[in-house]
Amino acid sequence: MLNMEFVLAQIFGAIALILICIGYFLKTKSKFMIIQMIGNFFYACAFLVVKSYVGAIITTISIFRCLYLYFAEKKSFKFTLHLLTIFIAMYIATTIIFWQSALDLMPLISSLIFTLGYAIKNLQTMRYVLIIPSLILVAYNIISTTYTSALLDFIEVLVIILAIIKFHNCKNRKISKKKIFINSCLKTSIYFSSFTRFSYSAMSYLKYI
């Protein structure tokens, strides 16, 4: 029979993933960070109810990381190397203090890659980088018995790939439209030039009749 903690972990994991997947299709990094904060809150709850304390604490630190990055985008703050080092140190210190097994290395490594990925300004490049820590979390959630979170983390990987394809195609469409516009301008200029030359020749001919 399923216990309440297990059921709650799956529900929290599902809510977290739905929110985070929506975030990957947003066009601005500030909005993306807001969704990440809310999603990470539910992920922390999922880890907490199954007594995966390292995962819960690291995810909580991630909420504050996303909060700072949100203000960095809105207020033009800089995500400096100094701050990056502080967040990395916090993740490592948390893992050491609450160490339970070698399994705790997985959320640590995932969080470090997420932190480095979020520091990337370009959203499309960031999406590529975030595939790696998401796959690590899939494995971690399976071992931690948060199966819904594992399944949804895998779906998150698929969503990231879809978002990459979507924005890559949008970029190509913009390039194609630009090419069409340039070609149209070139054709127009050629036609105009030909018409001008024809008109000039015709006027010159009529002058001597």
PDB file of C-alpha atoms in Angstrom:
ATOM      1  CA  MET A   1       0.000   0.000   0.000  1.00  0.00           C
ATOM      2  CA  LEU A   2       1.283   3.454  -0.904  1.00  0.00           C
ATOM      3  CA  ASN A   3       2.078   5.738   2.027  1.00  0.00           C
ATOM      4  CA  MET A   4       1.221   9.442   2.152  1.00  0.00           C
ATOM      5  CA  GLU A   5       4.858  10.594   1.882  1.00  0.00           C
ATOM      6  CA  PHE A   6       5.352   8.670  -1.360  1.00  0.00           C
ATOM      7  CA  VAL A   7       2.133  10.049  -2.873  1.00  0.00           C
ATOM      8  CA  LEU A   8       2.991  13.636  -1.870  1.00  0.00           C
ATOM      9  CA  ALA A   9       6.473  13.311  -3.378  1.00  0.00           C
ATOM     10  CA  GLN A  10       4.980  12.291  -6.729  1.00  0.00           C
ATOM     11  CA  ILE A  11       2.422  15.134  -6.658  1.00  0.00           C
ATOM     12  CA  PHE A  12       5.035  17.770  -5.780  1.00  0.00           C
ATOM     13  CA  GLY A  13       7.344  16.409  -8.479  1.00  0.00           C
ATOM     14  CA  ALA A  14       4.570  16.595 -11.081  1.00  0.00           C
ATOM     15  CA  ILE A  15       3.707  20.219 -10.234  1.00  0.00           C
ATOM     16  CA  ALA A  16       7.395  21.172 -10.317  1.00  0.00           C
ATOM     17  CA  LEU A  17       7.958  19.678 -13.726  1.00  0.00           C
ATOM     18  CA  ILE A  18       4.889  21.236 -15.333  1.00  0.00           C
ATOM     19  CA  LEU A  19       6.045  24.674 -14.199  1.00  0.00           C
ATOM     20  CA  ILE A  20       9.670  24.183 -15.221  1.00  0.00           C
ATOM     21  CA  CYS A  21       8.712  22.790 -18.645  1.00  0.00           C
ATOM     22  CA  ILE A  22       6.613  25.902 -19.289  1.00  0.00           C
ATOM     23  CA  GLY A  23       9.674  27.982 -18.413  1.00  0.00           C
ATOM     24  CA  TYR A  24      11.776  26.501 -21.232  1.00  0.00           C
ATOM     25  CA  PHE A  25       9.419  28.026 -23.800  1.00  0.00           C
ATOM     26  CA  LEU A  26       9.609  31.554 -22.392  1.00  0.00           C
ATOM     27  CA  LYS A  27      11.563  34.088 -24.405  1.00  0.00           C
ATOM     28  CA  THR A  28      13.056  36.139 -21.553  1.00  0.00           C
ATOM     29  CA  LYS A  29      15.477  34.895 -18.916  1.00  0.00           C
ATOM     30  CA  SER A  30      13.812  36.884 -16.101  1.00  0.00           C
ATOM     31  CA  LYS A  31      10.468  35.102 -16.632  1.00  0.00           C
ATOM     32  CA  PHE A  32      12.321  31.806 -16.941  1.00  0.00           C
ATOM     33  CA  MET A  33      13.924  32.395 -13.517  1.00  0.00           C
ATOM     34  CA  ILE A  34      10.567  33.123 -11.846  1.00  0.00           C
ATOM     35  CA  ILE A  35       9.174  29.794 -13.076  1.00  0.00           C
ATOM     36  CA  GLN A  36      12.380  28.047 -11.996  1.00  0.00           C
ATOM     37  CA  MET A  37      12.020  29.429  -8.462  1.00  0.00           C
ATOM     38  CA  ILE A  38       8.445  28.178  -8.085  1.00  0.00           C
ATOM     39  CA  GLY A  39       9.277  24.822  -9.675  1.00  0.00           C
ATOM     40  CA  ASN A  40      12.316  24.330  -7.432  1.00  0.00           C
ATOM     41  CA  PHE A  41      10.152  25.008  -4.377  1.00  0.00           C
ATOM     42  CA  PHE A  42       7.942  22.035  -5.255  1.00  0.00           C
ATOM     43  CA  TYR A  43      11.003  19.910  -6.047  1.00  0.00           C
ATOM     44  CA  ALA A  44      12.394  20.719  -2.591  1.00  0.00           C
ATOM     45  CA  CYS A  45       9.089  19.621  -1.047  1.00  0.00           C
ATOM     46  CA  ALA A  46       9.229  16.349  -3.014  1.00  0.00           C
ATOM     47  CA  PHE A  47      12.718  15.564  -1.699  1.00  0.00           C
ATOM     48  CA  LEU A  48      11.807  16.629   1.843  1.00  0.00           C
ATOM     49  CA  VAL A  49       8.813  14.288   2.243  1.00  0.00           C
ATOM     50  CA  VAL A  50      10.933  11.258   1.286  1.00  0.00           C
ATOM     51  CA  LYS A  51      13.680  12.407   3.688  1.00  0.00           C
ATOM     52  CA  SER A  52      16.183  13.102   0.907  1.00  0.00           C
ATOM     53  CA  TYR A  53      17.589  16.044   2.848  1.00  0.00           C
ATOM     54  CA  VAL A  54      20.610  16.819   0.685  1.00  0.00           C
ATOM     55  CA  GLY A  55      18.399  17.026  -2.405  1.00  0.00           C
ATOM     56  CA  ALA A  56      15.917  19.247  -0.532  1.00  0.00           C
ATOM     57  CA  ILE A  57      18.568  21.653   0.826  1.00  0.00           C
ATOM     58  CA  ILE A  58      20.448  21.901  -2.472  1.00  0.00           C
ATOM     59  CA  THR A  59      17.175  22.619  -4.268  1.00  0.00           C
ATOM     60  CA  THR A  60      16.401  25.329  -1.672  1.00  0.00           C
ATOM     61  CA  ILE A  61      19.772  26.952  -2.374  1.00  0.00           C
ATOM     62  CA  SER A  62      18.836  26.816  -6.051  1.00  0.00           C
ATOM     63  CA  ILE A  63      15.730  28.892  -5.296  1.00  0.00           C
ATOM     64  CA  PHE A  64      17.925  31.696  -3.923  1.00  0.00           C
ATOM     65  CA  ARG A  65      20.269  31.314  -6.895  1.00  0.00           C
ATOM     66  CA  CYS A  66      17.341  31.773  -9.292  1.00  0.00           C
ATOM     67  CA  LEU A  67      16.104  34.720  -7.224  1.00  0.00           C
ATOM     68  CA  TYR A  68      19.437  36.490  -7.582  1.00  0.00           C
ATOM     69  CA  LEU A  69      19.639  35.709 -11.296  1.00  0.00           C
ATOM     70  CA  TYR A  70      16.126  37.133 -11.708  1.00  0.00           C
ATOM     71  CA  PHE A  71      17.202  40.451 -10.171  1.00  0.00           C
ATOM     72  CA  ALA A  72      20.415  40.264 -12.194  1.00  0.00           C
ATOM     73  CA  GLU A  73      18.308  40.235 -15.364  1.00  0.00           C
ATOM     74  CA  LYS A  74      15.814  42.891 -14.227  1.00  0.00           C
ATOM     75  CA  LYS A  75      18.260  45.294 -12.575  1.00  0.00           C
ATOM     76  CA  SER A  76      21.289  44.634 -14.789  1.00  0.00           C
ATOM     77  CA  PHE A  77      23.282  43.114 -11.909  1.00  0.00           C
ATOM     78  CA  LYS A  78      26.281  41.027 -12.854  1.00  0.00           C
ATOM     79  CA  PHE A  79      26.526  37.360 -11.973  1.00  0.00           C
ATOM     80  CA  THR A  80      30.199  37.622 -11.053  1.00  0.00           C
ATOM     81  CA  LEU A  81      32.769  34.877 -10.586  1.00  0.00           C
ATOM     82  CA  HIS A  82      32.767  35.764  -6.877  1.00  0.00           C
ATOM     83  CA  LEU A  83      29.034  35.007  -6.548  1.00  0.00           C
ATOM     84  CA  LEU A  84      29.377  31.899  -8.682  1.00  0.00           C
ATOM     85  CA  THR A  85      32.058  30.647  -6.288  1.00  0.00           C
ATOM     86  CA  ILE A  86      29.805  31.361  -3.262  1.00  0.00           C
ATOM     87  CA  PHE A  87      26.936  29.295  -4.680  1.00  0.00           C
ATOM     88  CA  ILE A  88      29.289  26.431  -5.578  1.00  0.00           C
ATOM     89  CA  ALA A  89      30.788  26.543  -2.055  1.00  0.00           C
ATOM     90  CA  MET A  90      27.284  26.411  -0.525  1.00  0.00           C
ATOM     91  CA  TYR A  91      26.385  23.334  -2.569  1.00  0.00           C
ATOM     92  CA  ILE A  92      29.606  21.555  -1.612  1.00  0.00           C
ATOM     93  CA  ALA A  93      29.296  22.514   2.091  1.00  0.00           C
ATOM     94  CA  THR A  94      25.686  21.266   2.208  1.00  0.00           C
ATOM     95  CA  THR A  95      26.669  17.941   0.677  1.00  0.00           C
ATOM     96  CA  ILE A  96      29.515  17.476   3.172  1.00  0.00           C
ATOM     97  CA  ILE A  97      27.419  18.435   6.238  1.00  0.00           C
ATOM     98  CA  PHE A  98      24.412  16.255   5.364  1.00  0.00           C
ATOM     99  CA  TRP A  99      26.375  13.471   3.694  1.00  0.00           C
ATOM    100  CA  GLN A 100      24.510  10.163   3.737  1.00  0.00           C
ATOM    101  CA  SER A 101      25.994   8.196   0.850  1.00  0.00           C
ATOM    102  CA  ALA A 102      27.800   8.496  -2.473  1.00  0.00           C
ATOM    103  CA  LEU A 103      24.361   9.071  -3.976  1.00  0.00           C
ATOM    104  CA  ASP A 104      24.503  12.626  -2.606  1.00  0.00           C
ATOM    105  CA  LEU A 105      27.122  13.452  -5.217  1.00  0.00           C
ATOM    106  CA  MET A 106      24.477  13.307  -7.950  1.00  0.00           C
ATOM    107  CA  PRO A 107      22.379  16.325  -6.860  1.00  0.00           C
ATOM    108  CA  LEU A 108      25.648  18.134  -6.081  1.00  0.00           C
ATOM    109  CA  ILE A 109      27.051  17.656  -9.583  1.00  0.00           C
ATOM    110  CA  SER A 110      23.669  18.441 -11.116  1.00  0.00           C
ATOM    111  CA  SER A 111      23.398  21.690  -9.138  1.00  0.00           C
ATOM    112  CA  LEU A 112      26.922  22.769 -10.073  1.00  0.00           C
ATOM    113  CA  ILE A 113      26.185  22.285 -13.781  1.00  0.00           C
ATOM    114  CA  PHE A 114      22.826  24.059 -13.415  1.00  0.00           C
ATOM    115  CA  THR A 115      24.600  27.009 -11.747  1.00  0.00           C
ATOM    116  CA  LEU A 116      27.161  27.274 -14.535  1.00  0.00           C
ATOM    117  CA  GLY A 117      24.400  26.894 -17.125  1.00  0.00           C
ATOM    118  CA  TYR A 118      22.238  29.653 -15.628  1.00  0.00           C
ATOM    119  CA  ALA A 119      25.210  32.014 -15.776  1.00  0.00           C
ATOM    120  CA  ILE A 120      25.116  31.769 -19.590  1.00  0.00           C
ATOM    121  CA  LYS A 121      23.468  34.849 -21.079  1.00  0.00           C
ATOM    122  CA  ASN A 122      22.210  33.240 -24.280  1.00  0.00           C
ATOM    123  CA  LEU A 123      19.003  31.301 -23.570  1.00  0.00           C
ATOM    124  CA  GLN A 124      19.470  28.834 -26.434  1.00  0.00           C
ATOM    125  CA  THR A 125      23.012  27.917 -25.348  1.00  0.00           C
ATOM    126  CA  MET A 126      21.747  27.600 -21.778  1.00  0.00           C
ATOM    127  CA  ARG A 127      19.107  25.092 -22.910  1.00  0.00           C
ATOM    128  CA  TYR A 128      21.812  22.869 -24.435  1.00  0.00           C
ATOM    129  CA  VAL A 129      23.834  22.884 -21.197  1.00  0.00           C
ATOM    130  CA  LEU A 130      20.816  22.133 -18.964  1.00  0.00           C
ATOM    131  CA  ILE A 131      20.167  18.790 -20.654  1.00  0.00           C
ATOM    132  CA  ILE A 132      23.136  17.249 -18.772  1.00  0.00           C
ATOM    133  CA  PRO A 133      22.083  18.020 -15.152  1.00  0.00           C
ATOM    134  CA  SER A 134      18.485  17.085 -15.987  1.00  0.00           C
ATOM    135  CA  LEU A 135      19.639  13.599 -17.022  1.00  0.00           C
ATOM    136  CA  ILE A 136      21.612  13.283 -13.776  1.00  0.00           C
ATOM    137  CA  LEU A 137      18.449  14.146 -11.813  1.00  0.00           C
ATOM    138  CA  VAL A 138      16.531  11.438 -13.677  1.00  0.00           C
ATOM    139  CA  ALA A 139      18.952   8.826 -12.329  1.00  0.00           C
ATOM    140  CA  TYR A 140      18.966  10.373  -8.846  1.00  0.00           C
ATOM    141  CA  ASN A 141      15.171  10.403  -8.595  1.00  0.00           C
ATOM    142  CA  ILE A 142      14.926   6.769  -9.681  1.00  0.00           C
ATOM    143  CA  ILE A 143      17.354   5.702  -6.955  1.00  0.00           C
ATOM    144  CA  SER A 144      15.602   7.986  -4.397  1.00  0.00           C
ATOM    145  CA  THR A 145      12.237   6.329  -5.288  1.00  0.00           C
ATOM    146  CA  THR A 146      10.695   9.639  -6.407  1.00  0.00           C
ATOM    147  CA  TYR A 147       9.575   7.882  -9.566  1.00  0.00           C
ATOM    148  CA  THR A 148       7.182  10.553 -10.778  1.00  0.00           C
ATOM    149  CA  SER A 149       9.962  13.121 -10.492  1.00  0.00           C
ATOM    150  CA  ALA A 150      12.253  10.777 -12.441  1.00  0.00           C
ATOM    151  CA  LEU A 151       9.680  10.318 -15.195  1.00  0.00           C
ATOM    152  CA  LEU A 152       8.917  14.009 -15.318  1.00  0.00           C
ATOM    153  CA  ASP A 153      12.617  14.916 -15.285  1.00  0.00           C
ATOM    154  CA  PHE A 154      12.980  12.728 -18.361  1.00  0.00           C
ATOM    155  CA  ILE A 155      10.028  14.533 -19.919  1.00  0.00           C
ATOM    156  CA  GLU A 156      11.808  17.769 -19.001  1.00  0.00           C
ATOM    157  CA  VAL A 157      14.801  16.634 -21.045  1.00  0.00           C
ATOM    158  CA  LEU A 158      12.472  16.020 -23.995  1.00  0.00           C
ATOM    159  CA  VAL A 159      10.862  19.432 -23.465  1.00  0.00           C
ATOM    160  CA  ILE A 160      14.285  21.124 -23.461  1.00  0.00           C
ATOM    161  CA  ILE A 161      15.085  19.407 -26.758  1.00  0.00           C
ATOM    162  CA  LEU A 162      11.727  20.530 -28.200  1.00  0.00           C
ATOM    163  CA  ALA A 163      12.405  24.094 -27.019  1.00  0.00           C
ATOM    164  CA  ILE A 164      15.849  23.998 -28.650  1.00  0.00           C
ATOM    165  CA  ILE A 165      14.297  22.809 -31.925  1.00  0.00           C
ATOM    166  CA  LYS A 166      11.487  25.396 -31.703  1.00  0.00           C
ATOM    167  CA  PHE A 167      13.768  28.390 -31.198  1.00  0.00           C
ATOM    168  CA  HIS A 168      16.295  27.047 -33.713  1.00  0.00           C
ATOM    169  CA  ASN A 169      13.519  26.855 -36.334  1.00  0.00           C
ATOM    170  CA  CYS A 170      12.295  30.340 -35.373  1.00  0.00           C
ATOM    171  CA  LYS A 171      15.802  31.654 -35.927  1.00  0.00           C
ATOM    172  CA  ASN A 172      15.994  29.933 -39.310  1.00  0.00           C
ATOM    173  CA  ARG A 173      12.597  31.358 -40.284  1.00  0.00           C
ATOM    174  CA  LYS A 174      13.782  34.844 -39.383  1.00  0.00           C
ATOM    175  CA  ILE A 175      16.918  34.318 -41.455  1.00  0.00           C
ATOM    176  CA  SER A 176      14.800  33.022 -44.354  1.00  0.00           C
ATOM    177  CA  LYS A 177      12.478  36.036 -44.152  1.00  0.00           C
ATOM    178  CA  LYS A 178      15.499  38.308 -44.104  1.00  0.00           C
ATOM    179  CA  LYS A 179      16.917  36.566 -47.171  1.00  0.00           C
ATOM    180  CA  ILE A 180      13.574  36.874 -48.981  1.00  0.00           C
ATOM    181  CA  PHE A 181      13.430  40.587 -48.139  1.00  0.00           C
ATOM    182  CA  ILE A 182      17.005  41.149 -49.355  1.00  0.00           C
ATOM    183  CA  ASN A 183      16.346  39.202 -52.571  1.00  0.00           C
ATOM    184  CA  SER A 184      13.175  41.220 -53.174  1.00  0.00           C
ATOM    185  CA  CYS A 185      15.104  44.460 -52.713  1.00  0.00           C
ATOM    186  CA  LEU A 186      17.811  43.270 -55.092  1.00  0.00           C
ATOM    187  CA  LYS A 187      15.240  42.273 -57.728  1.00  0.00           C
ATOM    188  CA  THR A 188      13.431  45.588 -57.341  1.00  0.00           C
ATOM    189  CA  SER A 189      16.681  47.504 -57.736  1.00  0.00           C
ATOM    190  CA  ILE A 190      17.554  45.473 -60.859  1.00  0.00           C
ATOM    191  CA  TYR A 191      14.101  46.088 -62.374  1.00  0.00           C
ATOM    192  CA  PHE A 192      14.294  49.764 -61.519  1.00  0.00           C
ATOM    193  CA  SER A 193      17.783  50.015 -62.987  1.00  0.00           C
ATOM    194  CA  SER A 194      16.661  48.233 -66.170  1.00  0.00           C
ATOM    195  CA  PHE A 195      13.589  50.451 -66.462  1.00  0.00           C
ATOM    196  CA  THR A 196      15.741  53.570 -65.960  1.00  0.00           C
ATOM    197  CA  ARG A 197      18.198  52.466 -68.642  1.00  0.00           C
ATOM    198  CA  PHE A 198      15.361  51.605 -71.043  1.00  0.00           C
ATOM    199  CA  SER A 199      13.692  54.979 -70.409  1.00  0.00           C
ATOM    200  CA  TYR A 200      16.976  56.813 -70.950  1.00  0.00           C
ATOM    201  CA  SER A 201      17.644  54.913 -74.194  1.00  0.00           C
ATOM    202  CA  ALA A 202      14.108  55.568 -75.414  1.00  0.00           C
ATOM    203  CA  MET A 203      14.366  59.286 -74.641  1.00  0.00           C
ATOM    204  CA  SER A 204      17.741  59.460 -76.374  1.00  0.00           C
ATOM    205  CA  TYR A 205      16.313  57.733 -79.447  1.00  0.00           C
ATOM    206  CA  LEU A 206      13.238  60.003 -79.593  1.00  0.00           C
ATOM    207  CA  LYS A 207      15.510  63.031 -79.335  1.00  0.00           C
ATOM    208  CA  TYR A 208      17.113  62.246 -82.640  1.00  0.00           C
ATOM    209  CA  ILE A 209      13.925  61.386 -84.599  1.00  0.00           C
TER     210      ILE A 209
END
